[in-house]
Short mmCIF file of C-alpha atoms and ligand atoms in Angstrom, two decimals:
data_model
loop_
_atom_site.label_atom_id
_atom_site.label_comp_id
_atom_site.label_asym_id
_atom_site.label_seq_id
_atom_site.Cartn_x
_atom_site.Cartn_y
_atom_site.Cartn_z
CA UNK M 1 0.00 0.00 0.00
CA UNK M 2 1.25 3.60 -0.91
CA UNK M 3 0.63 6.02 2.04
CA UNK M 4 2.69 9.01 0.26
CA UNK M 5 0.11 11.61 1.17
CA UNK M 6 -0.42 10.33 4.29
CA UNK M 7 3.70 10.80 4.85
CA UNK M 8 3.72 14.49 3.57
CA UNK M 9 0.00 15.20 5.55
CA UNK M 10 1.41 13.92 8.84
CA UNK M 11 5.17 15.98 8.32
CA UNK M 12 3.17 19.03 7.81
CA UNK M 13 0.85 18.65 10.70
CA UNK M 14 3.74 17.64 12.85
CA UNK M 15 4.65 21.57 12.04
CA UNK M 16 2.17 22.94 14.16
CA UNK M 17 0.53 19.98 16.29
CA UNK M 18 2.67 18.30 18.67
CA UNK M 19 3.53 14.85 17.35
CA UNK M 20 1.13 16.18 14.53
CA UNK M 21 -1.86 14.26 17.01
CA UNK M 22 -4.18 15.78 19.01
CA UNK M 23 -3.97 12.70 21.59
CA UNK M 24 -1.02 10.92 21.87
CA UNK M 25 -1.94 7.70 20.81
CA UNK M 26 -2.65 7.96 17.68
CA UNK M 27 0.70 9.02 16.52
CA UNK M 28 1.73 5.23 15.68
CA UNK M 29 4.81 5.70 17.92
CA UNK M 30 4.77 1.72 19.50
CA UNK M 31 4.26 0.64 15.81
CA UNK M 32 5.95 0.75 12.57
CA UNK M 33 4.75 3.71 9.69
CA UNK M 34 3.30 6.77 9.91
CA UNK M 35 -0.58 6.95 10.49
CA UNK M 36 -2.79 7.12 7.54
CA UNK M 37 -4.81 10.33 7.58
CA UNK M 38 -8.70 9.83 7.14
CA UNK M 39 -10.49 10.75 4.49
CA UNK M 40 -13.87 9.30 5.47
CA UNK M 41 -15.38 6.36 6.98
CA UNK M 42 -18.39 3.89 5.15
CA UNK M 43 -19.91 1.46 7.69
CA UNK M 44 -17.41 -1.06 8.85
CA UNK M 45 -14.41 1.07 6.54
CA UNK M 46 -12.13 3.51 6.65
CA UNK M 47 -11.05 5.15 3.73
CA UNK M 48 -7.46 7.28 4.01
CA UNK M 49 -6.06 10.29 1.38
CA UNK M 50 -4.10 8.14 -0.61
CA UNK M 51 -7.32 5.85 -1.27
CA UNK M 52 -6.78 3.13 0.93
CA UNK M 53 -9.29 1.00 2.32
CA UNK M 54 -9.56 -0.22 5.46
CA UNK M 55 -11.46 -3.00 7.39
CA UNK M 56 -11.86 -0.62 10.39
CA UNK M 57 -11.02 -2.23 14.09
CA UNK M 58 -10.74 1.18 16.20
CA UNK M 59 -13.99 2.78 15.34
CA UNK M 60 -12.81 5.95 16.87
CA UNK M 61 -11.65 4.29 20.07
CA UNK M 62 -14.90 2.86 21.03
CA UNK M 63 -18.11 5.26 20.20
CA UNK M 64 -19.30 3.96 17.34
CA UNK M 65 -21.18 0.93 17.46
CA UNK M 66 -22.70 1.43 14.50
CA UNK M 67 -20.06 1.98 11.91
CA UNK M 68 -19.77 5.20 10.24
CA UNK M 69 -22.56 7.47 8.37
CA UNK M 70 -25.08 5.12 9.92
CA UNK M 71 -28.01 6.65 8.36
CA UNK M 72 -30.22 7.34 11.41
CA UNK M 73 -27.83 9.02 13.67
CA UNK M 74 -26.92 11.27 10.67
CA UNK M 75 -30.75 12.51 9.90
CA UNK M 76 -30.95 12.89 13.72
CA UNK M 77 -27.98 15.16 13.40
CA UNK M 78 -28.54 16.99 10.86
CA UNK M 79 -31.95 17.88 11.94
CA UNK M 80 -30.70 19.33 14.97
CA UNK M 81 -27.76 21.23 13.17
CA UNK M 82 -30.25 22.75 11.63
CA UNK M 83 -32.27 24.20 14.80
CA UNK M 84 -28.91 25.29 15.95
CA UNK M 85 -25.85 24.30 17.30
CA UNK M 86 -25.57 25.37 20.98
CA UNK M 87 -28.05 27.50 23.33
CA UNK M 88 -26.47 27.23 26.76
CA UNK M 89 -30.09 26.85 27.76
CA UNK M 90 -32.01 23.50 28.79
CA UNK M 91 -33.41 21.56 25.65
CA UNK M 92 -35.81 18.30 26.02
CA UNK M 93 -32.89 16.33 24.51
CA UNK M 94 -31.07 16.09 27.53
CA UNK M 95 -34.06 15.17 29.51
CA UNK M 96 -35.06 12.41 26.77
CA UNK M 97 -31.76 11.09 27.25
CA UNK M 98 -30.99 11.26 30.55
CA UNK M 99 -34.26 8.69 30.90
CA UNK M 100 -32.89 6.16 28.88
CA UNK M 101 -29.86 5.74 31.02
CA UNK M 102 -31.73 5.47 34.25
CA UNK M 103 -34.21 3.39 32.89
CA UNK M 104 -31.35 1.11 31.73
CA UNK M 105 -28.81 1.33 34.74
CA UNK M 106 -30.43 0.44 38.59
CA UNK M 107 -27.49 2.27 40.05
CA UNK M 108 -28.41 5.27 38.59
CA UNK M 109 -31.35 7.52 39.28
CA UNK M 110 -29.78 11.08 38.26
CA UNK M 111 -27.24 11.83 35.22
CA UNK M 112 -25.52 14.68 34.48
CA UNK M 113 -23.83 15.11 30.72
CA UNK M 114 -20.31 16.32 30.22
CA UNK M 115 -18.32 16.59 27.11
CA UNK M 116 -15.60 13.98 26.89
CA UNK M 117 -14.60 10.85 29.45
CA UNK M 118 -12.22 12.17 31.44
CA UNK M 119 -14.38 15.34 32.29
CA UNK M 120 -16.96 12.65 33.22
CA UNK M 121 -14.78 10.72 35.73
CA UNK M 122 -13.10 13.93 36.73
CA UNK M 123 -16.54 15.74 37.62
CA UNK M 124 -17.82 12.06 39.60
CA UNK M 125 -14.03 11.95 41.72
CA UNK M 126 -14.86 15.64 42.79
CA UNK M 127 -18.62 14.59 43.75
CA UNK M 128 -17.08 11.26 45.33
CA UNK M 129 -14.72 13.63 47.29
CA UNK M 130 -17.61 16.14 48.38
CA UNK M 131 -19.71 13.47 49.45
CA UNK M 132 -17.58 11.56 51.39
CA UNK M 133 -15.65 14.26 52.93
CA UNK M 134 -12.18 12.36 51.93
CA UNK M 135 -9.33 13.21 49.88
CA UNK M 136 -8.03 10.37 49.11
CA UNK M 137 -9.12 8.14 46.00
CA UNK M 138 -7.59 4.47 45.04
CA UNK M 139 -7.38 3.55 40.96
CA UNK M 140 -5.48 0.41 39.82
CA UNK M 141 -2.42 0.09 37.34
CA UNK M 142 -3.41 -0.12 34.07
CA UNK M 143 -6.72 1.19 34.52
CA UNK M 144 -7.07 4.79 32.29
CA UNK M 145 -9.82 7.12 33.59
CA UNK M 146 -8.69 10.17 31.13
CA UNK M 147 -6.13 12.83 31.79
CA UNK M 148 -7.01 14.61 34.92
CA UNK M 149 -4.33 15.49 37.27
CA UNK M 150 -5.34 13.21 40.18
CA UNK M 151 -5.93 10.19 37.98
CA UNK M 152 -2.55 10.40 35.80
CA UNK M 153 -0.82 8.31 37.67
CA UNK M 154 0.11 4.51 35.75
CA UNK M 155 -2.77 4.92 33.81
CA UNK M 156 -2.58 1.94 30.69
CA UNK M 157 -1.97 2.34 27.06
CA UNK M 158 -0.91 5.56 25.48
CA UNK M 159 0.98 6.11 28.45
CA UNK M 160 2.26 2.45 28.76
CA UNK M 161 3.27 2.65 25.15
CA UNK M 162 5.10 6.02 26.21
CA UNK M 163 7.11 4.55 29.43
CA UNK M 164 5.57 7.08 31.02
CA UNK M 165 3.84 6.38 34.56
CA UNK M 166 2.41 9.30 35.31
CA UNK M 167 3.37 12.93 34.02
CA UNK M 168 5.32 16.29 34.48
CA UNK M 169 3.13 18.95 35.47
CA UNK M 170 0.95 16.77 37.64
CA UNK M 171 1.57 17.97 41.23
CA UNK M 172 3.06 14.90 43.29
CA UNK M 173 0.35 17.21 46.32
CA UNK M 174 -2.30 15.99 44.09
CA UNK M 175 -1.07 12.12 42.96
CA UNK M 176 -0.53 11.67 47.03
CA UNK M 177 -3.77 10.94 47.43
CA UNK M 178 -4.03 8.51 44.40
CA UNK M 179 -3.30 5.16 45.97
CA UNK M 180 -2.88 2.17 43.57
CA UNK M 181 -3.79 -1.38 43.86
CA UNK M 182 -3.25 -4.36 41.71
CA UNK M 183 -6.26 -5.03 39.22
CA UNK M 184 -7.37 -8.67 40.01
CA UNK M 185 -5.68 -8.62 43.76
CA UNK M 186 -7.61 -7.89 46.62
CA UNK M 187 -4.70 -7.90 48.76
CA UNK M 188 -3.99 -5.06 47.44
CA UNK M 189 -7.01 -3.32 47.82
CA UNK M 190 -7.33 -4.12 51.66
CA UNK M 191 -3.44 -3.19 51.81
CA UNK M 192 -4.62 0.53 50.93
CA UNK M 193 -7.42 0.48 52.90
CA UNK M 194 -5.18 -0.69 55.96
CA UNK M 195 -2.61 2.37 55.04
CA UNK M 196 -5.10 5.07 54.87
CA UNK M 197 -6.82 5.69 58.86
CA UNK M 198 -8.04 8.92 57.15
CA UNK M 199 -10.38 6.69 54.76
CA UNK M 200 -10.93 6.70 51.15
CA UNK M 201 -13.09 8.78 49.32
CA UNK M 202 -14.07 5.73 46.75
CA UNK M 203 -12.52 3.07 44.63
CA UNK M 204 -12.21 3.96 40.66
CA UNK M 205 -12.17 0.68 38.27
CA UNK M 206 -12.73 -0.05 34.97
CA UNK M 207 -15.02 -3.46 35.75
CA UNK M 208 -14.00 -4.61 32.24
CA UNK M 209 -10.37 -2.46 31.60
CA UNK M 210 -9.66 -1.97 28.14
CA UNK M 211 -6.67 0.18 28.46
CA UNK M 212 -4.17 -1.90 29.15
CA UNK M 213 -5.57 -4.60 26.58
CA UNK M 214 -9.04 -6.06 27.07
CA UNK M 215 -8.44 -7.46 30.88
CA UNK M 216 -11.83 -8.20 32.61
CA UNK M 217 -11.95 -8.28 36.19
CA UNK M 218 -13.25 -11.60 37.96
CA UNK M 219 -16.49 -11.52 39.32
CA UNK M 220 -15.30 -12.62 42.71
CA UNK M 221 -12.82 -9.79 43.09
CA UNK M 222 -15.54 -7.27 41.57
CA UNK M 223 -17.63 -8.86 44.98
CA UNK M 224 -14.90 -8.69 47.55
CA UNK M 225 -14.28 -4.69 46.22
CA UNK M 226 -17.49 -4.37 46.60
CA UNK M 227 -17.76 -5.38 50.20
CA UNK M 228 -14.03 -3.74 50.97
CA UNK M 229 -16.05 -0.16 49.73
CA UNK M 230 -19.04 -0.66 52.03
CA UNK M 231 -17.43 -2.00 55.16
CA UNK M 232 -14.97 1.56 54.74
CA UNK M 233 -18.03 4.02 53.53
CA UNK M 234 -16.06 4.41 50.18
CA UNK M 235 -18.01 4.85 46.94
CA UNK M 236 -17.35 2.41 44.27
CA UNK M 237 -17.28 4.01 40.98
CA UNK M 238 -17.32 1.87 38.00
CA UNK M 239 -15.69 3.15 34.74
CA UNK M 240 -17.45 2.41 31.75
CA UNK M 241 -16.53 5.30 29.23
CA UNK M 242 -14.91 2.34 26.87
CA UNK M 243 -17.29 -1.10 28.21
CA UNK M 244 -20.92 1.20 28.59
CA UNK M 245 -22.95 -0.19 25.41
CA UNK M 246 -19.96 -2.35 24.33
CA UNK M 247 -19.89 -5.30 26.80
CA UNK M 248 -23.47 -5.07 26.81
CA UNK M 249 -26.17 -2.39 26.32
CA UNK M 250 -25.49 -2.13 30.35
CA UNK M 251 -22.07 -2.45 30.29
CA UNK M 252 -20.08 -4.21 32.53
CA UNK M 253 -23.47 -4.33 34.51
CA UNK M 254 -25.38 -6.52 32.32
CA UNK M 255 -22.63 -8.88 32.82
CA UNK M 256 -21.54 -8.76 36.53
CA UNK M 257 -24.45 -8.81 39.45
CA UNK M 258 -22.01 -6.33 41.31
CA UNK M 259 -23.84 -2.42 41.89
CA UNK M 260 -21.28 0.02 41.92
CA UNK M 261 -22.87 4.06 43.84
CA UNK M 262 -21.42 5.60 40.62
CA UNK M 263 -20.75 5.05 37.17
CA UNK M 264 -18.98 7.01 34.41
CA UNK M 265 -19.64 6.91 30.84
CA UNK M 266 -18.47 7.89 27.46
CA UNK M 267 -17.48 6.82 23.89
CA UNK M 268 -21.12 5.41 22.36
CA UNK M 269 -23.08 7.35 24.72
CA UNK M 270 -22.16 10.02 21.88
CA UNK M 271 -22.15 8.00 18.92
CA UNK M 272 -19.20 10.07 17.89
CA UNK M 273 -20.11 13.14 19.30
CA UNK M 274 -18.14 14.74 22.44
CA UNK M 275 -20.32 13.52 25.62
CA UNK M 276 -19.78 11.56 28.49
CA UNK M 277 -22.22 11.50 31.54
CA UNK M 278 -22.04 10.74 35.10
CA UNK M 279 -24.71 9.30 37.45
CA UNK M 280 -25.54 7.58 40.69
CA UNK M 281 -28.12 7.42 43.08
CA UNK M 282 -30.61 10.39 43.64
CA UNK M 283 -28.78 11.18 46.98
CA UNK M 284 -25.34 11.23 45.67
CA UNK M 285 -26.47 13.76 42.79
CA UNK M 286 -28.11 15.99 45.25
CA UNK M 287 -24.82 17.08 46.38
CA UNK M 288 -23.70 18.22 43.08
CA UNK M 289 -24.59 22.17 42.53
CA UNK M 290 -27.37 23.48 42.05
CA UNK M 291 -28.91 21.25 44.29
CA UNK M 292 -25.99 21.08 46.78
CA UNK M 293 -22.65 22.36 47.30
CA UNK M 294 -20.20 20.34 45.19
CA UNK M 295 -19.70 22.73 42.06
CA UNK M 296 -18.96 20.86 38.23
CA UNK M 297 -20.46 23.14 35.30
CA UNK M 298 -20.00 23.34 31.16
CA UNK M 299 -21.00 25.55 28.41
CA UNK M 300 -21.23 22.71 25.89
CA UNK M 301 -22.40 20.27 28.27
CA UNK M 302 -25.82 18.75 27.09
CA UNK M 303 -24.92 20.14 23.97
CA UNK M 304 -28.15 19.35 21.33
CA UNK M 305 -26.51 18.19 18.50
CA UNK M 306 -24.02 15.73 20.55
CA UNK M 307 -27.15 14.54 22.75
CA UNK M 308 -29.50 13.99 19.24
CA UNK M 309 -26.49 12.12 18.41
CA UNK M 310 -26.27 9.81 21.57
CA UNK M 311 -30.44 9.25 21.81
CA UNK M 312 -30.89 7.89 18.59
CA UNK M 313 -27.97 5.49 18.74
CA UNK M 314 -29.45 4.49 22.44
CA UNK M 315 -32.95 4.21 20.88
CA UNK M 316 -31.25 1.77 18.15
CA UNK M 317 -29.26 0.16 20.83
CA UNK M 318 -32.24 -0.76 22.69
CA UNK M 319 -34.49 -1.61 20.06
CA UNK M 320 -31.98 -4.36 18.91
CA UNK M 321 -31.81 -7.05 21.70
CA UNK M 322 -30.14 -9.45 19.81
CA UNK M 323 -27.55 -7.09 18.30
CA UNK M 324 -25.19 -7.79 21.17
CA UNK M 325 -24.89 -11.53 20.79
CA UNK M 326 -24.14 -10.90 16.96
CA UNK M 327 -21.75 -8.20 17.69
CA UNK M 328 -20.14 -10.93 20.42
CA UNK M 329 -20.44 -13.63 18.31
CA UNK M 330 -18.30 -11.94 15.58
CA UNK M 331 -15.50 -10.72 17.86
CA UNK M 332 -15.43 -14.73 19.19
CA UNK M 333 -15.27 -15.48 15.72
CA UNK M 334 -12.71 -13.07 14.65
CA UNK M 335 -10.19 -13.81 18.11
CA UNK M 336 -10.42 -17.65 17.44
CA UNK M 337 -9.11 -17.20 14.13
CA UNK M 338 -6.67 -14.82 14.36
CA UNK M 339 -5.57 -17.34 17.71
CA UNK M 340 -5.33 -20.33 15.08
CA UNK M 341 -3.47 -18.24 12.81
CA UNK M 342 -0.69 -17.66 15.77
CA UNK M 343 -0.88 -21.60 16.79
CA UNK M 344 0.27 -22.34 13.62
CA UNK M 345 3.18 -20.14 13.18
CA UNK M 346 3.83 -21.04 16.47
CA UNK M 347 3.29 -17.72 18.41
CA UNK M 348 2.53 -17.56 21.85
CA UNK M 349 -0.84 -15.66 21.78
CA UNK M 350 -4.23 -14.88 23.87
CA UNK M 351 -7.25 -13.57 23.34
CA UNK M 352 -10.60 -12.46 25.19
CA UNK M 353 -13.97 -10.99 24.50
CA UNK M 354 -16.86 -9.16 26.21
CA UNK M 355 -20.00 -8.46 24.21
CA UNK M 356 -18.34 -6.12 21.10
CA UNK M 357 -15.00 -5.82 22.95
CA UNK M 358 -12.04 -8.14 21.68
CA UNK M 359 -8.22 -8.60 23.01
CA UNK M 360 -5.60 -10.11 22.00
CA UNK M 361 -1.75 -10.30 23.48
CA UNK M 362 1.30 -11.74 22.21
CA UNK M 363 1.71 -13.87 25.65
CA UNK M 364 2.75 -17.32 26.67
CA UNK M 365 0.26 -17.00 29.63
CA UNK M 366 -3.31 -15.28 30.78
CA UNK M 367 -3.30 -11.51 31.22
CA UNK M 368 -4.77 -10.99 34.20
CA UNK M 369 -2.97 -7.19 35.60
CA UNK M 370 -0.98 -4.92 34.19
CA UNK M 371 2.23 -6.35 34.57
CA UNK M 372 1.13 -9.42 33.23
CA UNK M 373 -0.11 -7.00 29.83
CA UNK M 374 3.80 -5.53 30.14
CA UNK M 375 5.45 -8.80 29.59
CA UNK M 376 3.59 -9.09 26.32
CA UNK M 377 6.18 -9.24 22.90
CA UNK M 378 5.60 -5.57 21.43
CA UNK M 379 8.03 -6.16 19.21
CA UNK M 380 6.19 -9.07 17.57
CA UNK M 381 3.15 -7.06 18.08
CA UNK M 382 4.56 -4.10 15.67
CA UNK M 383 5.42 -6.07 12.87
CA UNK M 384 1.92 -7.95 12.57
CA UNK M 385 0.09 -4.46 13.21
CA UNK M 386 2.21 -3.08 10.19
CA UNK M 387 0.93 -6.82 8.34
CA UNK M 388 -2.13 -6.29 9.07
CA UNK M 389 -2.48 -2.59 7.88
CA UNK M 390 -0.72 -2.73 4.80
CA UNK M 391 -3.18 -5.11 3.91
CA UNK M 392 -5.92 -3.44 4.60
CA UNK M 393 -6.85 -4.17 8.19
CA UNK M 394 -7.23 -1.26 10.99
CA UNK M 395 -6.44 -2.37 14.59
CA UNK M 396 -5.48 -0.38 17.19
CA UNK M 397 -1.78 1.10 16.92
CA UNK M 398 -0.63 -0.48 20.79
CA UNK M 399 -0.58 -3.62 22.17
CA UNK M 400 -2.63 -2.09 25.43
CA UNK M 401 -5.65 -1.39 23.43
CA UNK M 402 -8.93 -2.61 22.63
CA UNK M 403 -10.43 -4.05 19.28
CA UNK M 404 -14.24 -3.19 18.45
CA UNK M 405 -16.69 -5.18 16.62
CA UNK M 406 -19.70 -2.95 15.27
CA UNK M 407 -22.96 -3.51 13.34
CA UNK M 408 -21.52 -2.49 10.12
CA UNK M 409 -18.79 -5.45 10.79
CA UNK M 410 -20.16 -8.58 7.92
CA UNK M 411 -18.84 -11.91 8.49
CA UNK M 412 -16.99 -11.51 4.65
CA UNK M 413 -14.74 -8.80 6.85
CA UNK M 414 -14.06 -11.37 9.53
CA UNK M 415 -13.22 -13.83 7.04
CA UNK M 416 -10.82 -11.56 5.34
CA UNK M 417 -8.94 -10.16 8.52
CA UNK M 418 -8.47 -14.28 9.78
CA UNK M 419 -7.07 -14.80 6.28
CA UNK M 420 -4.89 -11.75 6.29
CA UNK M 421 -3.71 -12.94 9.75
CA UNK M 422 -2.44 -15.94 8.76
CA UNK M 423 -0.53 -14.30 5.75
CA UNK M 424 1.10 -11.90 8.54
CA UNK M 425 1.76 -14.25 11.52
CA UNK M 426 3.48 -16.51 9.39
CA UNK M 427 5.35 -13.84 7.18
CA UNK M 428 6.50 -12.17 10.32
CA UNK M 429 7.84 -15.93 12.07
CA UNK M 430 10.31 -16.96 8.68
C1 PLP I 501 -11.59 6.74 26.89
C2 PLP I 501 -11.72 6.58 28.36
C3 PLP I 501 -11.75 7.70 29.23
C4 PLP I 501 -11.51 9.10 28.75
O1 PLP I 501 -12.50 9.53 27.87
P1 PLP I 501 -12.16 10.75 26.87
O2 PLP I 501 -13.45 10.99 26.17
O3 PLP I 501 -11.05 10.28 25.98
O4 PLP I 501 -11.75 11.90 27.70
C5 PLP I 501 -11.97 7.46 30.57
N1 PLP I 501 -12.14 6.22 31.04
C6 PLP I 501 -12.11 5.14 30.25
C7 PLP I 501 -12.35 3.79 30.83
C8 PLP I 501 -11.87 5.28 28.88
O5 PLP I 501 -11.80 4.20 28.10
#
């Protein structure tokens, strides 16, 4: 494949953009290449400037479940566009939406709607904080809850791919009261617990984690968290920016019977749009202003257009109960062959999947924390990413990311990425 423009594209925006990326990650820096720039996007494809086409894996990092230019959630958005773009005022929208999540989650009777992930679990740490009383807050290694200051510390994937655990510019006043624990050890949970007599504002965990890889937590550790956060009056917040409407329409939720007091989401709740939402029980929200003291505020949040965006995709979402077990059924499909394609070239190589989620490491054993995603070969990684997308297959540019199934996704595609797979895993081994 010939990425010339792509080369020139990325030199000049590398002129006046950083890394020429507007988030780190997608600057290909753990793989080999440059990345292609985008043209546009067709269902399941990705087309980029030099005319390439792509079987597309990333699907903007999670939002869109149902491929791009899906014809609904465009009229929806359009329409709006065309009533206007941003009022700053309360629109029915927001309301309309805001019902379907607490009609869909039981740990949430009250959302509020941000503008991106990490102002969503930035706003819910604050609230967490305010309720409780408590500065301290305990994440787990690997676990990525956006770039805020307090939760930059060994935060998963773009930053694993960096070497970089947590960040300049981040007060070390501020990551003191960050503990960390070991995902999948509850040792290390009750270890914090035991070093902070102050107490612990609450517990922050991606129930499924998909930034350090796809690494689900157990359901008996999920239990024993839950107990460690109500025997210490710490709020458990579950993460589910990436896993909300991709492990299931509930999320981790509609897999695991643990009920965390507050939940973050993201990615599809937008469809492709910039929102994220938090929520929790009506008492929890009535500390957040204007109803109580714990202030969190933004000009775009709610914004019309974004929240059209997000209801129609929920709508679709909901309408479709069976669209889960195809989209599941199709990631199981795709990680068993792209597991028999590294079984016979003889790489060591595992694989999991949760609803529309798949993962896959170059491992001899089961990931079950981050350093068990560390010891992975990114080397060996690299070179079948580069495979894979010179022959027309998207995945994620890092070994500690996750792959995404979405409706657009035929079985021909899954077919021709198992194929492809074989070509690269055993091009890459002579
Ligand atoms: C993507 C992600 C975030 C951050 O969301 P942004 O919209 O990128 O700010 C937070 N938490 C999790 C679990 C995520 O996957």
């Amino acid at each position: 494949m010939a990425y010339d423009k792509s080369i020139a594209a990325f030199e000049e925006a590398y002129k006046v953009i950083p890394g020429g990326v507007d988030s780190p990650v997608r600057a290909f820096s753990g793989v080999e290449g440059t990345p292609p720039f985008i043209e546009r996007g067709e269902g399941g494809y990705l087309f980029d400037i030099d005319g390439n086409r792509y079987i597309d894996y990333v699907q903007s990092w999670g939002p869109l479940i149902f491929g791009h230019c899906d014809a609904e959630i465009e009229a929806s958005v359009i329409e709006a566009v065309k009533r206007g773009l941003s009022f700053g005022a309360p629109t029915i929208v927001e309301t309309e939406l805001a019902t379907e999540i607490v009609t869909l989650f039981d740990s949430i009777d009250k959302v509020r709607f941000v503008s991106s992930g990490t102002e969503a679990v930035m706003s819910a740490i604050r609230l967490a904080r305010g309720v409780t009383g408590r500065d301290n807050i305990l994440k787990f290694t690997g676990c990525y809850h956006g770039h805020s200051d307090s939760l930059l510390v060994q935060a998963g994937s773009g930053l694993a791919t960096f070497g970089t655990p947590s960040s300049p510019g981040v007060p070390a006043d501020l990551t003191r009261h960050t503990l960390l624990a070991t995902y999948n050890d509850i040792a290390s949970v009750s270890a914090c617990f035991e070093k902070s007599p102050e107490g612990i504002a609450c517990v922050i965990i991606e129930p499924i984690a998909g930034n350090m890889g796809l690494v689900p937590a157990d359901e008996a550790f999920l239990e024993e968290l839950r107990c460690l956060c109500t025997n210490h009056g710490a709020l458990l917040i579950f993460d589910e920016v990436m896993s909300g409407f991709r492990a299931s329409l509930k999320g981790a939720q509609g897999i695991s019977t643990v009920k965390p007091d507050m939940v973050t989401l993201g990615k599809v709740i937008g469809a492709g749009m910039p929102v994220g939402a938090f929520g929790a029980s009506a008492e929890i929200m009535a500390h957040l202003s204007p109803e109580g003291p714990v202030y969190q505020a933004g000009t775009l949040s709610g914004n019309p257009v974004a929240m059209a965006a997000g209801l129609t995709s929920l709508k679709k979402l909901k309408s479709n109960p069976s669209l889960y077990v195809a989209l599941g059924t199709k990631a199981k499909k795709l990680m068993d062959g792209f597991q028999h394609a590294a079984d016979a070239a003889g790489l060591p190589f595992v694989t999991d999947v949760r609803g529309s989620m798949f993962g896959f490491f170059f491992s001899d054993k089961p990931v079950k924390n981050f350093d068990d995603a560390l010891a992975n070969d990114s080397d060996t990684f690299a070179k079948f990413h580069k495979g894979m997308l010179d022959r027309g297959v998207y995945l994620a540019c890092s070994s500690y990311e996750t792959g995404f199934i979405c409706a657009a996704t035929t079985d021909e595609m899954i077919d021709e990425s198992i194929k492809t797979a074989y070509e690269v895993m055993a091009e890459i081994t002579t």
